[in-house]
Short mmCIF file of C-alpha atoms (C1' of nucleotides) in Angstrom, two decimals:
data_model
loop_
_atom_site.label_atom_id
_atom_site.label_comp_id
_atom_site.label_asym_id
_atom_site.label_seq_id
_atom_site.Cartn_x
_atom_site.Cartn_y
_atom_site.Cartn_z
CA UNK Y 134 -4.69 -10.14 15.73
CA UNK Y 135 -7.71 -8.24 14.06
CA UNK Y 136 -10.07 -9.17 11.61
CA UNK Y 137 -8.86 -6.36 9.26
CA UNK Y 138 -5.37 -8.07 9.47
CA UNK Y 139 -6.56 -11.63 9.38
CA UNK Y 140 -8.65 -10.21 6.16
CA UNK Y 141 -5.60 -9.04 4.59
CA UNK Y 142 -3.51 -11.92 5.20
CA UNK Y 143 -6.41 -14.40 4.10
CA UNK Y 144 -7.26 -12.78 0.43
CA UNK Y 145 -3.74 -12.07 -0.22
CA UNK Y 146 -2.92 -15.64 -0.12
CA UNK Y 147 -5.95 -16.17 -2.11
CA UNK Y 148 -5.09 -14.26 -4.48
CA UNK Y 149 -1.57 -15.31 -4.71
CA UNK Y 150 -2.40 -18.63 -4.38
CA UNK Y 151 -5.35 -18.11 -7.64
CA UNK Y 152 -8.52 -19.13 -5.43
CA UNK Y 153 -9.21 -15.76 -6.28
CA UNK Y 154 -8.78 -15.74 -9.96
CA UNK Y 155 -7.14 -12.61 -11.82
CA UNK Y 156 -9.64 -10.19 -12.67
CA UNK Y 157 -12.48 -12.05 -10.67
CA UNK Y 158 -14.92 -9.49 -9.32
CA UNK Y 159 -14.65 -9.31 -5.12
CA UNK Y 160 -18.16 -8.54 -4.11
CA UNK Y 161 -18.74 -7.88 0.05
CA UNK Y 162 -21.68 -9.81 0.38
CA UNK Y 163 -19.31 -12.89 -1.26
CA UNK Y 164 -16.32 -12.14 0.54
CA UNK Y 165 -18.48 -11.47 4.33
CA UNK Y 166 -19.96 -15.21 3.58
CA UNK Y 167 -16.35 -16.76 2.20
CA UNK Y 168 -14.09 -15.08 5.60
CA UNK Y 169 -16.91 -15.06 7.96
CA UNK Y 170 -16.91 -11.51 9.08
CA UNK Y 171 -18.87 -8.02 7.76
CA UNK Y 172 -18.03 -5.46 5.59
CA UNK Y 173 -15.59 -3.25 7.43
CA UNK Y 174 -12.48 -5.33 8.15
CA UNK Y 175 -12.80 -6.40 4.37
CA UNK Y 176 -12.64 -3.29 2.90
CA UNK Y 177 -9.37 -2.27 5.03
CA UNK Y 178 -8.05 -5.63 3.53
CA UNK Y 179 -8.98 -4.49 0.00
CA UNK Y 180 -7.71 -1.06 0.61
CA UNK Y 181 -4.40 -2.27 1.33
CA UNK Y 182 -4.27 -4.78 -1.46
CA UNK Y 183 -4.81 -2.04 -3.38
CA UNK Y 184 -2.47 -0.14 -2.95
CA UNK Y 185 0.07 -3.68 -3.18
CA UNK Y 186 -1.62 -3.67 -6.19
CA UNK Y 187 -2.80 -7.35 -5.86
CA UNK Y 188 -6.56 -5.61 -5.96
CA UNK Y 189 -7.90 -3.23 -8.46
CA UNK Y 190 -11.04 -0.67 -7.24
CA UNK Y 191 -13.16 1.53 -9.00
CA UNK Y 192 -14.93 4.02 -7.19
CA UNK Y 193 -18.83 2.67 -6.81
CA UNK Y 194 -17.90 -0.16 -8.60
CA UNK Y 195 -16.12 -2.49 -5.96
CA UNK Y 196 -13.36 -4.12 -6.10
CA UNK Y 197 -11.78 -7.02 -8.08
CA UNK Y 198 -8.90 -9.23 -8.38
CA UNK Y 199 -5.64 -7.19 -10.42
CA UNK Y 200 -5.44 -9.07 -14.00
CA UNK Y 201 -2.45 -10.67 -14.91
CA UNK Y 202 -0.20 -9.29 -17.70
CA UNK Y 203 2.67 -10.39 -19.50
CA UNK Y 204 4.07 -7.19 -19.66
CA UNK Y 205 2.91 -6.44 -15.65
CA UNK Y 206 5.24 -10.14 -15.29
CA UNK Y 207 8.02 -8.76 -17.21
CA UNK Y 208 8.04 -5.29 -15.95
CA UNK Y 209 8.44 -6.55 -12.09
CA UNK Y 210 11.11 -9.32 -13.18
CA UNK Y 211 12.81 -6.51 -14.71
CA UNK Y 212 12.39 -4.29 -11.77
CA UNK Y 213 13.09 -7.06 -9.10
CA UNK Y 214 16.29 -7.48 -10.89
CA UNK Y 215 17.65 -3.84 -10.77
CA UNK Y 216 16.50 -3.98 -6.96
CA UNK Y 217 17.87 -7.02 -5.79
CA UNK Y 218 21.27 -6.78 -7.83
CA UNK Y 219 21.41 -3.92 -5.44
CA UNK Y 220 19.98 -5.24 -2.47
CA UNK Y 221 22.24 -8.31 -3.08
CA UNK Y 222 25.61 -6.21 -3.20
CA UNK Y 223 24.55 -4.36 -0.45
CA UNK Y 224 24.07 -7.52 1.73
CA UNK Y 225 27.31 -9.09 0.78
CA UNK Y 226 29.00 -5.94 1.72
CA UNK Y 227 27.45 -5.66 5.18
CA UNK Y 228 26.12 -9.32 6.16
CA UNK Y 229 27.92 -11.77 9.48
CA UNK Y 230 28.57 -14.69 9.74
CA UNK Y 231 25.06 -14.99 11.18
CA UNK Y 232 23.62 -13.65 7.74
CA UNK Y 233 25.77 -16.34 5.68
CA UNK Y 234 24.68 -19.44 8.32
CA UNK Y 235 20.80 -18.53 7.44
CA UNK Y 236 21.30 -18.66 4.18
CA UNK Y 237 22.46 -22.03 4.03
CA UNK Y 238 19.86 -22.80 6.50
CA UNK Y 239 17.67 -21.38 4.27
CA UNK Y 240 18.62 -23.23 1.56
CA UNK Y 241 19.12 -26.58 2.99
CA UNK Y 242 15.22 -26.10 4.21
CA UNK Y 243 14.04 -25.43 0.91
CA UNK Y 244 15.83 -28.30 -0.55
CA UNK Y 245 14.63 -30.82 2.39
CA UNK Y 246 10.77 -29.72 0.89
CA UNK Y 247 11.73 -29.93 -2.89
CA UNK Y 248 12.71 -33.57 -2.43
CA UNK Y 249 10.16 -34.57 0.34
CA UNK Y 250 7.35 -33.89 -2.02
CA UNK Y 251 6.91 -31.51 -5.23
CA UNK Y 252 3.09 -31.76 -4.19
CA UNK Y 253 2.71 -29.67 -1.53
CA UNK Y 254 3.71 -26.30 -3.35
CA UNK Y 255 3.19 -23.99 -0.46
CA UNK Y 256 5.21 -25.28 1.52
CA UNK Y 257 7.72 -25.29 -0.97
CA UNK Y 258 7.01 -21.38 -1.81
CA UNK Y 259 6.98 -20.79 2.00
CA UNK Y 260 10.46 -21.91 1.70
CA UNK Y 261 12.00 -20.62 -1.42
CA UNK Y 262 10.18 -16.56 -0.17
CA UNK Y 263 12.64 -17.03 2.85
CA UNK Y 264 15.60 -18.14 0.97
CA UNK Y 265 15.64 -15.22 -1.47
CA UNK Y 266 14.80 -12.82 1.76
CA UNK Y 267 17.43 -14.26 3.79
CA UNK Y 268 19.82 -13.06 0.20
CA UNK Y 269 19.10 -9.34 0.50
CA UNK Y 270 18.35 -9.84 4.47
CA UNK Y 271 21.76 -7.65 5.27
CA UNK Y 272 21.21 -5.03 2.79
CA UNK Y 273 20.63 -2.65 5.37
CA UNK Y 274 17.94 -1.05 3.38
CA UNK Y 275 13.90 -1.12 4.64
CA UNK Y 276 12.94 0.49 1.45
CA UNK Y 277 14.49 -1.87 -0.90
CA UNK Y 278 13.01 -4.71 0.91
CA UNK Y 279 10.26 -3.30 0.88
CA UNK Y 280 10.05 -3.81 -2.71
CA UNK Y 281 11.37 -6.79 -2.46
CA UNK Y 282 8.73 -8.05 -0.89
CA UNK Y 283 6.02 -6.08 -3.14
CA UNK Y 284 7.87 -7.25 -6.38
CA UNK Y 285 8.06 -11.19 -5.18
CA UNK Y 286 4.15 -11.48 -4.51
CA UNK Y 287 3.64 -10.03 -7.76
CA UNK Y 288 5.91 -12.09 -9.85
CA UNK Y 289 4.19 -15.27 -7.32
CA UNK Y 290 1.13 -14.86 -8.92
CA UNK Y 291 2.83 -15.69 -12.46
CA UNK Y 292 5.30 -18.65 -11.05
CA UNK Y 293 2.40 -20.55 -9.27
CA UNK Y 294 0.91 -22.26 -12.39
CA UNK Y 295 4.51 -23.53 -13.44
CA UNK Y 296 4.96 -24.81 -9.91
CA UNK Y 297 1.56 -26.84 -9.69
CA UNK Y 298 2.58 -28.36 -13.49
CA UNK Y 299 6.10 -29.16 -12.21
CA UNK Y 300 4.16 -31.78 -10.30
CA UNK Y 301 2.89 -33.04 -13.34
CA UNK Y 302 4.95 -36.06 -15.50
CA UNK Y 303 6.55 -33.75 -17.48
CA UNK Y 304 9.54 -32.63 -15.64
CA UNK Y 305 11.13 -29.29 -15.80
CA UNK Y 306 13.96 -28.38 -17.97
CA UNK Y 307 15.76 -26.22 -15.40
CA UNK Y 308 17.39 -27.36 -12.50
CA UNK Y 309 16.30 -25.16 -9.68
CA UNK Y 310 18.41 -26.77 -7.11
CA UNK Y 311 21.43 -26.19 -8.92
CA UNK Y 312 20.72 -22.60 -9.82
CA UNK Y 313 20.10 -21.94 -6.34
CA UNK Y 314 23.14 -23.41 -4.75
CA UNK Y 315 25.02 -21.91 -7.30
CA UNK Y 316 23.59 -18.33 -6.09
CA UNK Y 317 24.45 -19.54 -2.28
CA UNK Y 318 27.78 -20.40 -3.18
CA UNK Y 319 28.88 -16.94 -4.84
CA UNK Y 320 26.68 -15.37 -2.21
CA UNK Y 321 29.05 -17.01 0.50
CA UNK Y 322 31.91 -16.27 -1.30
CA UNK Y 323 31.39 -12.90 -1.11
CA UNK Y 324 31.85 -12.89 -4.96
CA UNK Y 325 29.06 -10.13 -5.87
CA UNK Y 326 29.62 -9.80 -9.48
CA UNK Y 327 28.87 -13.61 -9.85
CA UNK Y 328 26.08 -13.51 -7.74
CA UNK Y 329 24.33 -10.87 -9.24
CA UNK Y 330 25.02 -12.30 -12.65
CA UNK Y 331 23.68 -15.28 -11.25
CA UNK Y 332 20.70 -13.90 -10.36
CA UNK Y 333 19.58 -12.15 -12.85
CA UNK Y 334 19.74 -14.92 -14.88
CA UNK Y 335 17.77 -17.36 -13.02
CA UNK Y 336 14.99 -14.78 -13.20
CA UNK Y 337 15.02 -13.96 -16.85
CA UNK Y 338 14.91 -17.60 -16.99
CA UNK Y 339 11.98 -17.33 -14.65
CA UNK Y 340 10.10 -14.57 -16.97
CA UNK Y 341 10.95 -16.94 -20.15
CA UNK Y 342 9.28 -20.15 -18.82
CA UNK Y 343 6.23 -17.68 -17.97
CA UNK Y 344 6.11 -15.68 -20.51
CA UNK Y 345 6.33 -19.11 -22.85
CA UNK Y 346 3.40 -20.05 -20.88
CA UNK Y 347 1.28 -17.44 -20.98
CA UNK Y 348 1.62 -17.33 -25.09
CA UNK Y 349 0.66 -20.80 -25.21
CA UNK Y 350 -2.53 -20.74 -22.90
CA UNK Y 351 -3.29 -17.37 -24.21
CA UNK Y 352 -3.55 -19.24 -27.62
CA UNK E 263 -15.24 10.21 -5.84
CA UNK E 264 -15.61 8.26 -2.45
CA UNK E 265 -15.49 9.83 1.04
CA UNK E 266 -12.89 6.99 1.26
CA UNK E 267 -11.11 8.52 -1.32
CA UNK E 268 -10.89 12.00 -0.13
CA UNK E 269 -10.01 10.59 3.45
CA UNK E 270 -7.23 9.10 1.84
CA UNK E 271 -5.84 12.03 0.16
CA UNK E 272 -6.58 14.82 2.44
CA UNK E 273 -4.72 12.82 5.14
CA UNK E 274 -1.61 12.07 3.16
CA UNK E 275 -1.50 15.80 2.46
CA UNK E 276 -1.83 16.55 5.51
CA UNK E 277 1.33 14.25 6.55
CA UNK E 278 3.46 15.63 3.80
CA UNK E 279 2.72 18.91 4.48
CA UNK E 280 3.44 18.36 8.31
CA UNK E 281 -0.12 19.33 9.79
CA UNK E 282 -0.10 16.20 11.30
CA UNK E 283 3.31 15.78 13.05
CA UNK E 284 5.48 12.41 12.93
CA UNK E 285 4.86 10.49 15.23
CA UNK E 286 1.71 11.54 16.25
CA UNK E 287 -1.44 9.38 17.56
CA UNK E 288 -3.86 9.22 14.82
CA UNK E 289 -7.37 8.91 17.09
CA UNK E 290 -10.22 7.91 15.60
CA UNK E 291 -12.50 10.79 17.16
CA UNK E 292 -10.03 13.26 16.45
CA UNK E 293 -9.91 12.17 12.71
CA UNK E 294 -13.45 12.14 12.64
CA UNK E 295 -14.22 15.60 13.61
CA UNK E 296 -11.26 16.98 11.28
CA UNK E 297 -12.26 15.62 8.14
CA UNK E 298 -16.11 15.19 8.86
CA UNK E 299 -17.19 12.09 8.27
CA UNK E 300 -17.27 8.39 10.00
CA UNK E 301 -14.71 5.88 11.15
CA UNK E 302 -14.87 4.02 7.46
CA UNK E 303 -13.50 5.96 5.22
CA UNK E 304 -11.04 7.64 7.50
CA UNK E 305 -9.99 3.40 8.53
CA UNK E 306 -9.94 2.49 5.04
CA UNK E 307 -7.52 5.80 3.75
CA UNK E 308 -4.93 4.62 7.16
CA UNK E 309 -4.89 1.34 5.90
CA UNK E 310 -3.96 2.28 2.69
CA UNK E 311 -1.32 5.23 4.11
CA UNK E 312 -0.11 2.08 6.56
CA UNK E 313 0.87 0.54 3.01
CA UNK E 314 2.91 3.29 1.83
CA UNK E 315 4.35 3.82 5.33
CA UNK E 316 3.37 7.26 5.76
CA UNK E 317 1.07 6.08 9.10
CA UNK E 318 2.33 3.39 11.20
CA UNK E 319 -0.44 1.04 13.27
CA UNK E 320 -0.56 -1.01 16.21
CA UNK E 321 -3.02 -3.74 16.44
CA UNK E 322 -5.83 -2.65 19.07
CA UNK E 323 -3.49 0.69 19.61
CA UNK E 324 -5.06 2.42 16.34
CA UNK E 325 -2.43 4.61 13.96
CA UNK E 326 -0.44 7.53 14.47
CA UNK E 327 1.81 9.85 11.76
CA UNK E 328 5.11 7.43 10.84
CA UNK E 329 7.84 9.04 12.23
CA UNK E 330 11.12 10.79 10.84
CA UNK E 331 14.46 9.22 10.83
CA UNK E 332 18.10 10.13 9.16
CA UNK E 333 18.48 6.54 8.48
CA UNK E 334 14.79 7.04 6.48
CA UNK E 335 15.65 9.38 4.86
CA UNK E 336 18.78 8.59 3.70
CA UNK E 337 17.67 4.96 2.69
CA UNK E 338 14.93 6.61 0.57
CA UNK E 339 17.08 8.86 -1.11
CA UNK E 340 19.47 6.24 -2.16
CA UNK E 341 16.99 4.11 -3.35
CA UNK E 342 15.34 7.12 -5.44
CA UNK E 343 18.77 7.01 -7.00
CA UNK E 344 18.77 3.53 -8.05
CA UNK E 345 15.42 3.73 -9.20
CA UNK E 346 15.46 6.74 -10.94
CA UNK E 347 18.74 6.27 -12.76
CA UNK E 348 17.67 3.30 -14.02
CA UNK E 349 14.07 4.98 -15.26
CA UNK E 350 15.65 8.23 -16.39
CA UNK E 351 18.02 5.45 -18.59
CA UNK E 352 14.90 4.08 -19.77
CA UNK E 353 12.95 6.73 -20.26
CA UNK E 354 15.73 8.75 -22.48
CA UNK E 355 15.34 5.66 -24.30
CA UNK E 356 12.24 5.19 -25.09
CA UNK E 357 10.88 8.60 -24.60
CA UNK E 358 9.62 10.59 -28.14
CA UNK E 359 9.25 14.43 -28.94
CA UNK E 360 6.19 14.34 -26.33
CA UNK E 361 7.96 13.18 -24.12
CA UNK E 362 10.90 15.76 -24.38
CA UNK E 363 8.40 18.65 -24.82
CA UNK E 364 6.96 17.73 -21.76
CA UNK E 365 10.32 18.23 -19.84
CA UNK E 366 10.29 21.76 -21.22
CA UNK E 367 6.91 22.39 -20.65
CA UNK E 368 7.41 21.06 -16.70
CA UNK E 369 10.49 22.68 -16.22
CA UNK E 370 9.43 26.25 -17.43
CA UNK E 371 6.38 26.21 -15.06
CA UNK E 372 8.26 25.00 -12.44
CA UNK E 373 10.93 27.87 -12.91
CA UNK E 374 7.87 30.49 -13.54
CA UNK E 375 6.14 29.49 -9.89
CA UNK E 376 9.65 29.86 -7.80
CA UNK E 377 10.13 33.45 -9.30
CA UNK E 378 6.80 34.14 -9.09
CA UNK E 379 6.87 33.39 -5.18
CA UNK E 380 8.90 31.37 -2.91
CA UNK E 381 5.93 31.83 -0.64
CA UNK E 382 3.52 29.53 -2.07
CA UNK E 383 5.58 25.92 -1.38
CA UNK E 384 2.76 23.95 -2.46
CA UNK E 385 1.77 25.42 -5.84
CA UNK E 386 6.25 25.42 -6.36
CA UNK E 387 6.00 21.32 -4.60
CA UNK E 388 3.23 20.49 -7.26
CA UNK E 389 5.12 21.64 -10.12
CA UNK E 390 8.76 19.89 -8.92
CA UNK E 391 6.62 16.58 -8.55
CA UNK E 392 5.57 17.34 -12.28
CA UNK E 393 9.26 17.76 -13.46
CA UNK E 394 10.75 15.11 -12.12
CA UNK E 395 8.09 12.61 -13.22
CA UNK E 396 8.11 14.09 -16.34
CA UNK E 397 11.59 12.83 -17.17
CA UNK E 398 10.67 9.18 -16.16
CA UNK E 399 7.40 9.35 -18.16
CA UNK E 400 8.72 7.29 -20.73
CA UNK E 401 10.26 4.52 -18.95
CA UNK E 402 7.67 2.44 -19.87
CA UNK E 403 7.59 0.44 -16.45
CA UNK E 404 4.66 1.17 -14.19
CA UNK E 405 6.66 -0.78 -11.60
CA UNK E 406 9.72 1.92 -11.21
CA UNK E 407 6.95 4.43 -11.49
CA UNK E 408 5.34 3.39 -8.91
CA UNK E 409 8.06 2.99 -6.43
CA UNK E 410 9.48 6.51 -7.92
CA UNK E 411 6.20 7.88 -6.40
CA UNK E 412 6.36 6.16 -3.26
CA UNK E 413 9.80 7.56 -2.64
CA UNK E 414 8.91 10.84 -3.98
CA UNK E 415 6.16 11.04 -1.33
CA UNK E 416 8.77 10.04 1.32
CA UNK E 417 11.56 12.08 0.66
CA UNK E 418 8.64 15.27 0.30
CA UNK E 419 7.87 14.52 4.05
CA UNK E 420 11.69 15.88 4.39
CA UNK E 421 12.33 18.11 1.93
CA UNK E 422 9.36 20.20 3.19
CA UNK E 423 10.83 22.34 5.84
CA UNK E 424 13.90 23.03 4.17
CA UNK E 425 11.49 24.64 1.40
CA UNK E 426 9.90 26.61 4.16
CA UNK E 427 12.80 27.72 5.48
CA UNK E 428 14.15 28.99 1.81
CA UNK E 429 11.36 31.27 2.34
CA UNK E 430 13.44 33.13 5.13
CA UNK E 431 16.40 36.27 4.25
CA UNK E 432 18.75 33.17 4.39
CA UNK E 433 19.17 32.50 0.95
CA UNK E 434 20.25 28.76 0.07
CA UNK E 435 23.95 27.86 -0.78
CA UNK E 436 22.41 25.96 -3.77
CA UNK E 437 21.20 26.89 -6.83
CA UNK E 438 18.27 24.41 -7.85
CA UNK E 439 16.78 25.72 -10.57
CA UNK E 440 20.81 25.56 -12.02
CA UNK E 441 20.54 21.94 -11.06
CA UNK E 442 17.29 21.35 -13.05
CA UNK E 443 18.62 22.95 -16.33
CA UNK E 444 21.84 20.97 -16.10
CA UNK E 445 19.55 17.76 -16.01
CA UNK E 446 16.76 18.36 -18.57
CA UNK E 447 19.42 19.83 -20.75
CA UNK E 448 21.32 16.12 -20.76
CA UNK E 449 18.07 14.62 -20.50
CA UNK E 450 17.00 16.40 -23.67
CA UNK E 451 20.41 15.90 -25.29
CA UNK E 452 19.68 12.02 -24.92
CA UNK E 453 23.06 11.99 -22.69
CA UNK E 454 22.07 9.11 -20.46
CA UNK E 455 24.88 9.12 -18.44
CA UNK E 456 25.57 13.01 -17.55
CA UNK E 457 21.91 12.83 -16.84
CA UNK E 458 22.51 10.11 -14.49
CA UNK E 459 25.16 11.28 -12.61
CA UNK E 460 23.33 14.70 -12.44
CA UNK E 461 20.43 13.04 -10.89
CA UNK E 462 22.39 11.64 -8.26
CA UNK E 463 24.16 14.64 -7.66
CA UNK E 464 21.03 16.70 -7.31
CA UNK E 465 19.91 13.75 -4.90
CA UNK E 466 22.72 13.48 -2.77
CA UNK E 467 23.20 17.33 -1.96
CA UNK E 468 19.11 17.16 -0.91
CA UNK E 469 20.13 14.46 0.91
CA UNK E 470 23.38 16.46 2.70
CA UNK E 471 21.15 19.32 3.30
CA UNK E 472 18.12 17.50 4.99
CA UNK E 473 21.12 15.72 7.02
CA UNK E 474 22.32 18.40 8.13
CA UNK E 475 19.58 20.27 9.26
CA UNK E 476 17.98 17.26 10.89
CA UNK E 477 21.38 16.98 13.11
CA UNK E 478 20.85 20.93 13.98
CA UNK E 479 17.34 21.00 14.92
CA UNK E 480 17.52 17.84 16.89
CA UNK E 481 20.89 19.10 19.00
"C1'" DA L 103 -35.40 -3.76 -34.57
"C1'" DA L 104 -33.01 -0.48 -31.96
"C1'" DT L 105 -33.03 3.13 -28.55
"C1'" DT L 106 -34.68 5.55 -24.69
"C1'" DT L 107 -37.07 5.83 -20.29
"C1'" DC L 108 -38.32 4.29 -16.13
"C1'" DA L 109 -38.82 1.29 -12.28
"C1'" DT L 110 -36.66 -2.51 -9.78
"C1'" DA L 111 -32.99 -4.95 -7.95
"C1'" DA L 112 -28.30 -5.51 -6.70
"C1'" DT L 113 -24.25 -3.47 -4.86
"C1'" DT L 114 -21.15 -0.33 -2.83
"C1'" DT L 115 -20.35 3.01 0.54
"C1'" DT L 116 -21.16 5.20 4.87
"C1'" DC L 117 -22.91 5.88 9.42
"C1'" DG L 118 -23.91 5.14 14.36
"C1'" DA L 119 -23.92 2.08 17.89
"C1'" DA L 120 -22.23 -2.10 20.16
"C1'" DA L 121 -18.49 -5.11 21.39
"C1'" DA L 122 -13.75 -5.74 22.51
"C1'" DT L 123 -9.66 -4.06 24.19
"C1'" DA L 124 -6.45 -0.92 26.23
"C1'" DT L 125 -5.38 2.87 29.43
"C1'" DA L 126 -6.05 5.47 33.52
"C1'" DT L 127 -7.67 5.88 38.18
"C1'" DA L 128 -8.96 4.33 42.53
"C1'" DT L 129 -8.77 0.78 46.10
"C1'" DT L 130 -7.00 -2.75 48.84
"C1'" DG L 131 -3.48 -5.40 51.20
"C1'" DC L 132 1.11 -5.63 52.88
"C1'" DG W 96 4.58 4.10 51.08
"C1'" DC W 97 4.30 0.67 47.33
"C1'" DA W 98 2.69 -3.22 44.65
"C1'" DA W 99 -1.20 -5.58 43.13
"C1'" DT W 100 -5.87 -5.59 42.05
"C1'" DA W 101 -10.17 -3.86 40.80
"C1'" DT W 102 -12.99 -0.33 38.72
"C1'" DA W 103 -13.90 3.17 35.49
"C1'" DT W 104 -12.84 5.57 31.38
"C1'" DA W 105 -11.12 6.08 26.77
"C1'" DT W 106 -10.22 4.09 22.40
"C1'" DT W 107 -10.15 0.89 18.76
"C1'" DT W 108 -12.49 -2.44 16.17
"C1'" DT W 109 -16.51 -4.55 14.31
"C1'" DC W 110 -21.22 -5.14 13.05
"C1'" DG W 111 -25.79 -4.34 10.97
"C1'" DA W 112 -28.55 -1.24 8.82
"C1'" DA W 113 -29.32 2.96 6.10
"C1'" DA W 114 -28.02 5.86 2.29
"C1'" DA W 115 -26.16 6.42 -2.22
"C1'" DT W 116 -25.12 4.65 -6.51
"C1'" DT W 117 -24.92 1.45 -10.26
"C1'" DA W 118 -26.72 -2.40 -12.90
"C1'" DT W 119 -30.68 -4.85 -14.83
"C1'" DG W 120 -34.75 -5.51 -17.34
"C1'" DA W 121 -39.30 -4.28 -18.92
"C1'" DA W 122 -42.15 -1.01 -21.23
"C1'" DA W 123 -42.53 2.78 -24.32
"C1'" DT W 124 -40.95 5.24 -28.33
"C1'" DT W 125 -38.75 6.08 -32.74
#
DNA sequence: AATTTCATAATTTTCGAAAATATATATTGC
DNA sequence: GCAATATATATTTTCGAAAATTATGAAATT
């Protein structure tokens, strides 16, 4: 693998992950120090995140990390919803038996790390990324994975805080579990009206609890 | 603006407008001579066309042009439908005298350029980007936007020889600038869903079309 | 006191060469 | 002759420094 790719990989997660906080300048002579490598692969990575919109440049002025919005939040729940709806009919229509086993697989793995430990919270996202993937993995459709993919690290940045306080005493009003095998079950029913329904609701319930959030740090 | 910048442009013009064939090695050298300047900015404007999937790279193997498929192609287009149906809903919504003004404004330049010359595909290309983004202007969601874009600059890849070839005595079966009318009239007339279904209509023949001449010139 | 001007410093952007890797060609052994 | 190996060439990738630009701060001016 190259730098440039390692790069990319390395302040995406960063970013995602809020070691790079939102709207944090990203200066080379910082970012050659932090990833151990000079200016060139960097500014591929940058140019990329750009464009993923993780990473916002000005011309002479450098780069820095994309701010976070509630509106930006809303807009790609509300997006990832009209794409996966489709993405999700789409899948149901074409997906095996092989498509319907990894999504139970899928979900049984993300429930193993829920219940070993709400601490470690990547390995929990690692987890909950491929279950939603392995969803719309029959779709037959690059593009709309495509923004799959572009819309979940977006709407990652925005979850992350709620995942590192779920850890926290206070335990969550929503039961994720139960929304998600709820999901799997339509899913492997091949019932796509309730699935879809399904999902869109457990992400407008996502954009509420962030959206609550963000008022009440804001303020 | 940046060398970077213009790298970035000039080359995704250049792959839209077919100077640089699909599927063809993108070498450094070459590059470098062609746009005259140095391996940065030309690296930085491939990673960011390697984003948008215009340029496809290989670690260690450098880029070349992404290539053309049917299957592309005819995902793209079906995603611009779902997209764009659900922005065009949006934006007939949300959109204000401005925003309808502008339709008529795009839409009359468009129609002026293609009886001015059927010659000149770029100047006509410029103005059907305008339109067509014109009647999503008001969605209000920088997300579908921006995937509306992405998919516009896809499908244009396609589209392009087909306008080339309406240059030719053989006049086309279709009657576009018909098509247009029909939509900005519904569009204007806040009809949501005869816009809609317009849309896709318009879509779906570009997509027959392109089909069909793809099937032609590769027999 | 506020604004402008100018020099200095910090920073981004770009280049040209070096390092790393892949591809092509020649050579050897069977 | 053919496969395997070694050598040479071509190409990508990366670095470090130079060039270009912006930001900072002090001095001069209104």
């Amino acid at each position: 693998m190259t730098l440039s790719e390692k790069a990319y990989l390395a302040i995406r997660r960063d970013i995602i992950q809020g070691k790079l906080a939102a709207g944090q300048p990203l200066r080379m002579a910082d970012l050659s120090e932090r990833y151990a490598m000079g200016f060139s692969p960097l500014r591929e990575a940058l140019s990329r995140l750009q464009v993923e919109r993780l990473v916002v440049a000005e011309a002479l002025r450098g780069f820095k990390v994309a701010p976070l919005s509630v509106q930006e939040m809303q807009d790609a729940i509300d997006t990832r919803i009209l794409v996966e709806s489709d993405a999700l009919r789409l899948s149901i229509q074409h997906g095996d038996d092989d498509w319907s086993a990894a999504i139970v697989a899928a979900l049984y793995a993300l429930n193993l790390q829920v219940e070993r430990s709400i601490v470690n919270v990547w390995d929990i996202e690692a987890r909950h990324y491929a279950f939603h993937r392995a969803l719309l993995a029959a779709c037959q459709s690059p593009w709309r994975l495509e923004f799959f993919e572009r819309l979940y690290a977006t709407t990652e940045r925005y979850r992350i805080p709620i995942l590192i306080a779920a850890g926290t005493p206070s335990p969550s009003r929503r039961d994720i579990q139960a929304e998600h095998s709820a999901i799997a079950d339509a899913v492997l029913a091949h019932d796509a009206e309730t699935a879809v329904r399904l999902l869109a609701e457990h992400y407008t319930r996502t954009a509420m609890t962030i959206s609550a959030r963000m008022a009440t740090v804001a303020a």
